[in-house]
Amino acid sequence: MKSFENKKIFIESNEYTYRVEHLTLEGTCSTDHGPRNVKIKNLLVDKYPVTNQQYSFFLKKTGYQPRDSQRFLEHKPNKKIFNLPVVFVSQNDAIAYAKWVGGRLPTDEEWQYIAAGPKYLDWPWGNKFNPLLCNHDGNKLESVNAFRKGESWCGCVDMSGNCWEWTAGIHHDGNHQFALLRGGSYFYAHDHWHVGGGARKNSYHWKLQILNEGMNRAATLGFRCVYDAE
Amino acid sequence: MMQNKFIDKKNFIDFSLGSLNLSLDLDKNIFLKKLNFIKNINNEIFSIRVENKLIPRNKYKIEKVFKKTDVHFTVISIDFSQNFENDFFKGRISFVQKKKNIIDFIFQLSARWHKNIPKKVLLKFPFLINLHKNKNFLKPGDIFDGKKRINKGVWNLHEYPPSIISDNLGNQCLGFEFYDQFPWQANYNLGISEAISNENFEKLETEVQLTRELTDIILMKIYTSSQGREKIFGLWKENTREKYDLRKYHDSKNRWIKKNYLQFFMFAYGEEAFDYKKMKFKIIQIIKEGKKFGGYDSILFWHQYPRLGLDESNQWQLYKYLPKYYKTIKKIVDICHSHKIKFFIPFKPWDIRSNESLDSHAKSLERFIKATSIDGFFLDTMSSLPDSFLKIQKKFPSFEFCSEGTPREQRQIESLTSSWDQIGDIRRNFKVEINSNFFRFLFPEHPLNLVSRWSVGSDKDSLIKRAAFNGMGMVIWQDIFGCWLPFSIEQKKNIKSLKSILKKYHKYFYGDNSIPLINTLSKKIICNEFSNSHGKQKIYSIYNFGSNKIKGRILKLPLEVKEFKQIYGKSANVKIEKKTNNIYLLANIQVGDVILINIKFDI
C-alpha cells in the first residue's frame, strides 16, 4: 500500500455559533448543545485521521504501552492496512500519540468547525448527504484518503463515516463520565436500539459513556489531531 | 328436536338456564327484553347492514327454537333467516350452560351470496348499548365514585375481565365477558373489547366475513352471582385459569423467583456502579446501599445498551471487554451469592445478527452460566420466552427468566414465570396512577416487579404506593442509561417497609384467593383483598383517591375479627366496629394514602 503524507491544514481563528444534536436514544447528554458562540483559535489540523502507519511509527519510537492494554490495537496493524485509520485506541492512547506529535485532540466545538466551517455545512462536502463521498454503511474500514472528494471546506478528509473520532476531554455530570465522538463510521447497525451508525452529520455527536479501557476501545473508533498555531 | 313450542302468542319467549332468566321478543327482530334483574332492556340483539343498506326488522323469520337439557348442559337456540335483495342470511342465537353460574351466549350468522360474490357486512349489537347504559354497568376495572364510573383497574393480556351489572344493592350481579384471546383468528367479538374500553358501543360496527356455514360472531360469557361483584371476578378467574398449564410455577426448584421483591438495575456506566479510580464495579457498596431499600433480592447487570452498535461486537463479546473478561462477572456473582442475592444479565433480541440464531444465543448463555454461575436472564423488550431458552432450564433447573413486558398470551404466561410490570411513557405527561393490576390477581403465582423508569418526585411516591396497593415488588432503577434519578431517603424507607411486609405476609400477598377492587363503604377509596384459600387471614390494601380525608367505616368484613393490625402506610387509627350482625372496618385515611391492614378472622 502506497503511503502518503498526512499534512496539516491551517484553520484561521474565527467565531461561530455552535449547535449540536446528540444521538443517544435514552438518557441525557449533559453538555451545552447550544446555540452558543464559540471562539476557534488559530489551528493546524490533520488532513486525515491518524493512520495505522503513523500510530505504528509512534509505538516504534516511543515504546508506548497503555496501562490497560485490553483490546489495544486488537486489529493488529500491519503494512497491508497502514493507510487505514488507527482504531482500537482509547482516548488515553489517542492523547499519548497527540502529545508525541506536539498536538492534541480537537475539542467537540473545534471538530464541528473543522467539518462544517463558517458556512455551517451539514456535511463536510455540502448540505446534501451523498453516500458516495464517504464510507457509509460499508463492510470495512477504508483508507483515510479513499474519499478525497468528500473533503471539508478546509480540505480535511474522512470527517464523516469510516471511523468515529475522539474529541478532547472527559465530561463529568456528577454521576457519569463520558466523551463525545464525532463523524460516525462505516458500520451501520441494523436496529434503532443500536448506536446510530453510518456517516453522521457535522452537527451530531455521540456520547460514549466511559468505562474501563477495554470498553472504551472499538473497531470503529479512531482520532485526528489538531495543533495550536500562532 | 322441538320447534317453536316455547314461543307464546305474543311471540315472546321466556326461559331459564340455571341462574339466568331471560326474556326475548321475537316479533320483528330478536329483542332482548329482560335479563335476570335487568328489566326493560328492550333492544335488538343485532342489526345487519349489507353494503351500507340496513336490513329492515320485518325481514326476519324465526325458523326454529330448540331446547335441550341433560345432566351435563342446557341449551336453547333460536334459528332465524332473512332474505335481503338477492342474498339469503341464516343465523342462530344460543344460550348454553355447562357450568354453574356461567352461561355462553353465542350469536352466529351465515350468508348465501347472490352469484357467490360476498358483500361487505357490518353488524351492530344494540342490546349491548342498553346494557352499557345501565346505571349500574361497570366495565372491567371500573368503580363508582359516587357520581360517575371511573377506571381503577388495568390489565394487559389477552384475557378480558367481565363487565358487570349489579342490582341497586350490589348483590345480584351479571358479568359479561367477551373472550378475545387472539383478535385476528376469527370473526368473533371483533372490536368489542375495544368498544368496552372506550365506552363506545353506539359506534361499534363490526365487519364480518360471512360464508354458507354459520360463523361465530359473538361469544359472550355471562356470569351470574347473588353475592356481589367479587363472586363474578372469582368465577371469571377460575374459568379463565382452568385452561392454563401452570405447573412450571409450582416447580419447587424455581421458587426463589417468587421472592424476588426488589431487583436492582445496575447500570454499569456511572458512579453508582463503577469506581473510576479503581476501575472496578462497586458491588459491595451497591449491596450496602441496597439495605436502605430493604435489601436487593436480585441484581440485573446492564452494560450492553446504549453501547451496542458502536462496532460489530455483539452482546456476548461486550462481556469480554469488561476488566478481566468473564472473571469480573464471576466475581460479582460470587459476592452477590454470598449475600443471598441472585444475578441477572440481559438478552437483547434486537441485536441478533443475520448469522446468529436463538439457538446460538442459547449456547452462549449456557457457556456464560457455566463460567459465571448467573441465576437469570432478563429478556429486554420482550414479553415471551423463546423455546431455545426454555431448554436451558432443563440443564439448569433453577435458572430463571424475567421479561421486560408482562406476558400477554397463554403460552407465554405458562412458560415465562416472572416479569416486570412496567408503566410510563416518556413522550407524554405520564402520571403514575394507583390502580389495581388484574394480572396480579389472575395469576398471583407470577411475580411482577413494578417500574416506571422516568418517574421522579411525587410520581416516585405514587409508584411505591402502587406497588404497596398491588402487593408487588419493584425494580430499583436510579441510573437511567446515564440520567441520574435517585429515590429520596423517605422513599427508600417506604420501599424498605414494603419489602419487609411482602416478605412477612408472602403467602397472603401471593395467595390464590385474592380479589381486586372489592366493594367498599366509601366512594372515594379502592381496596384490594389478598388471601389464600384458607381465608383465615386477609390483607386489605386501601387507597384514598379522593380530595378529602376519609373517616369512618371503610369496609364491611365477612367474619368475626380475631386480630387486626395496620402493617403499612401512615397511621390510620384503624378500628373494628360490630353492630347488630355486621362487622365494619373503620379508619382515618389521609388524601392520597395507601394503607395495608392485616386481619385474622375468627374461623
PDB file of C-alpha atoms in Angstrom, chain B residues 239-330:
ATOM      1  CA  ASN B 239     -62.887 -20.282  34.467  1.00  0.00           C
ATOM      2  CA  THR B 240     -60.014 -18.440  32.803  1.00  0.00           C
ATOM      3  CA  ARG B 241     -57.251 -20.216  34.682  1.00  0.00           C
ATOM      4  CA  GLU B 242     -58.760 -23.617  34.046  1.00  0.00           C
ATOM      5  CA  LYS B 243     -57.220 -23.908  30.594  1.00  0.00           C
ATOM      6  CA  TYR B 244     -53.733 -22.866  31.710  1.00  0.00           C
ATOM      7  CA  ASP B 245     -50.911 -25.250  32.490  1.00  0.00           C
ATOM      8  CA  LEU B 246     -49.273 -23.544  35.449  1.00  0.00           C
ATOM      9  CA  ARG B 247     -47.139 -26.442  36.610  1.00  0.00           C
ATOM     10  CA  LYS B 248     -43.933 -24.529  35.967  1.00  0.00           C
ATOM     11  CA  TYR B 249     -44.823 -22.005  38.642  1.00  0.00           C
ATOM     12  CA  HIS B 250     -45.093 -24.707  41.212  1.00  0.00           C
ATOM     13  CA  ASP B 251     -41.806 -26.416  40.437  1.00  0.00           C
ATOM     14  CA  SER B 252     -40.012 -26.190  43.752  1.00  0.00           C
ATOM     15  CA  LYS B 253     -36.642 -25.561  42.089  1.00  0.00           C
ATOM     16  CA  ASN B 254     -37.839 -22.282  40.673  1.00  0.00           C
ATOM     17  CA  ARG B 255     -39.419 -20.903  43.769  1.00  0.00           C
ATOM     18  CA  TRP B 256     -36.729 -18.348  44.503  1.00  0.00           C
ATOM     19  CA  ILE B 257     -38.073 -16.054  41.810  1.00  0.00           C
ATOM     20  CA  LYS B 258     -41.293 -15.644  43.768  1.00  0.00           C
ATOM     21  CA  LYS B 259     -39.335 -13.848  46.441  1.00  0.00           C
ATOM     22  CA  ASN B 260     -37.550 -11.538  44.045  1.00  0.00           C
ATOM     23  CA  TYR B 261     -39.205  -8.497  45.621  1.00  0.00           C
ATOM     24  CA  LEU B 262     -36.519  -5.966  44.833  1.00  0.00           C
ATOM     25  CA  GLN B 263     -34.453  -6.093  41.696  1.00  0.00           C
ATOM     26  CA  PHE B 264     -31.624  -3.608  41.362  1.00  0.00           C
ATOM     27  CA  PHE B 265     -30.908  -2.294  37.889  1.00  0.00           C
ATOM     28  CA  MET B 266     -27.129  -1.996  37.796  1.00  0.00           C
ATOM     29  CA  PHE B 267     -26.298   0.410  35.007  1.00  0.00           C
ATOM     30  CA  ALA B 268     -22.577  -0.097  34.518  1.00  0.00           C
ATOM     31  CA  TYR B 269     -21.599   3.346  33.244  1.00  0.00           C
ATOM     32  CA  GLY B 270     -21.937   5.507  36.295  1.00  0.00           C
ATOM     33  CA  GLU B 271     -20.579   6.189  39.716  1.00  0.00           C
ATOM     34  CA  GLU B 272     -23.414   4.309  41.346  1.00  0.00           C
ATOM     35  CA  ALA B 273     -21.946   1.095  39.925  1.00  0.00           C
ATOM     36  CA  PHE B 274     -18.389   1.812  38.827  1.00  0.00           C
ATOM     37  CA  ASP B 275     -15.357   3.128  40.655  1.00  0.00           C
ATOM     38  CA  TYR B 276     -13.458   5.115  38.035  1.00  0.00           C
ATOM     39  CA  LYS B 277     -10.381   5.408  40.205  1.00  0.00           C
ATOM     40  CA  LYS B 278     -10.067   1.726  40.993  1.00  0.00           C
ATOM     41  CA  MET B 279     -11.602   0.795  37.619  1.00  0.00           C
ATOM     42  CA  LYS B 280     -13.877  -1.794  39.088  1.00  0.00           C
ATOM     43  CA  PHE B 281     -17.510  -2.319  39.909  1.00  0.00           C
ATOM     44  CA  LYS B 282     -18.721  -1.231  43.335  1.00  0.00           C
ATOM     45  CA  ILE B 283     -20.669  -4.335  44.129  1.00  0.00           C
ATOM     46  CA  ILE B 284     -20.066  -4.175  47.890  1.00  0.00           C
ATOM     47  CA  GLN B 285     -21.262  -0.564  48.032  1.00  0.00           C
ATOM     48  CA  ILE B 286     -24.260  -1.432  45.872  1.00  0.00           C
ATOM     49  CA  ILE B 287     -25.272  -4.198  48.244  1.00  0.00           C
ATOM     50  CA  LYS B 288     -24.731  -1.885  51.204  1.00  0.00           C
ATOM     51  CA  GLU B 289     -26.798   0.873  49.605  1.00  0.00           C
ATOM     52  CA  GLY B 290     -29.467  -1.714  48.842  1.00  0.00           C
ATOM     53  CA  LYS B 291     -30.038  -2.258  52.536  1.00  0.00           C
ATOM     54  CA  LYS B 292     -31.593   1.213  52.665  1.00  0.00           C
ATOM     55  CA  PHE B 293     -34.282  -0.204  50.373  1.00  0.00           C
ATOM     56  CA  GLY B 294     -34.619  -3.318  52.487  1.00  0.00           C
ATOM     57  CA  GLY B 295     -32.003  -5.333  50.622  1.00  0.00           C
ATOM     58  CA  TYR B 296     -31.883  -6.339  46.980  1.00  0.00           C
ATOM     59  CA  ASP B 297     -33.080  -9.809  46.081  1.00  0.00           C
ATOM     60  CA  SER B 298     -31.522  -9.706  42.645  1.00  0.00           C
ATOM     61  CA  ILE B 299     -29.259  -7.539  40.548  1.00  0.00           C
ATOM     62  CA  LEU B 300     -29.633  -7.000  36.827  1.00  0.00           C
ATOM     63  CA  PHE B 301     -26.279  -6.083  35.317  1.00  0.00           C
ATOM     64  CA  TRP B 302     -26.573  -3.757  32.331  1.00  0.00           C
ATOM     65  CA  HIS B 303     -23.714  -2.654  30.095  1.00  0.00           C
ATOM     66  CA  GLN B 304     -24.684  -3.520  26.518  1.00  0.00           C
ATOM     67  CA  TYR B 305     -27.171  -0.773  25.823  1.00  0.00           C
ATOM     68  CA  PRO B 306     -26.588   2.017  24.834  1.00  0.00           C
ATOM     69  CA  ARG B 307     -23.131   0.853  23.752  1.00  0.00           C
ATOM     70  CA  LEU B 308     -24.117  -1.892  21.284  1.00  0.00           C
ATOM     71  CA  GLY B 309     -23.720  -0.877  17.671  1.00  0.00           C
ATOM     72  CA  LEU B 310     -20.623   1.259  18.044  1.00  0.00           C
ATOM     73  CA  ASP B 311     -18.868  -1.504  16.186  1.00  0.00           C
ATOM     74  CA  GLU B 312     -19.685  -5.066  15.167  1.00  0.00           C
ATOM     75  CA  SER B 313     -19.218  -6.536  18.630  1.00  0.00           C
ATOM     76  CA  ASN B 314     -22.314  -8.436  19.639  1.00  0.00           C
ATOM     77  CA  GLN B 315     -23.909  -8.572  23.064  1.00  0.00           C
ATOM     78  CA  TRP B 316     -21.769 -11.508  24.247  1.00  0.00           C
ATOM     79  CA  GLN B 317     -18.498 -10.039  23.029  1.00  0.00           C
ATOM     80  CA  LEU B 318     -19.099  -6.952  25.119  1.00  0.00           C
ATOM     81  CA  TYR B 319     -18.612  -9.064  28.246  1.00  0.00           C
ATOM     82  CA  LYS B 320     -15.099  -9.889  27.050  1.00  0.00           C
ATOM     83  CA  TYR B 321     -14.208  -6.218  27.133  1.00  0.00           C
ATOM     84  CA  LEU B 322     -15.000  -5.815  30.802  1.00  0.00           C
ATOM     85  CA  PRO B 323     -11.996  -5.877  33.129  1.00  0.00           C
ATOM     86  CA  LYS B 324     -10.723  -9.431  33.329  1.00  0.00           C
ATOM     87  CA  TYR B 325     -13.301 -10.721  30.912  1.00  0.00           C
ATOM     88  CA  TYR B 326     -15.853 -13.131  32.470  1.00  0.00           C
ATOM     89  CA  LYS B 327     -13.949 -13.054  35.736  1.00  0.00           C
ATOM     90  CA  THR B 328     -15.413  -9.651  36.552  1.00  0.00           C
ATOM     91  CA  ILE B 329     -18.909 -11.023  36.303  1.00  0.00           C
ATOM     92  CA  LYS B 330     -18.000 -14.228  38.086  1.00  0.00           C
TER      93      LYS B 330
END
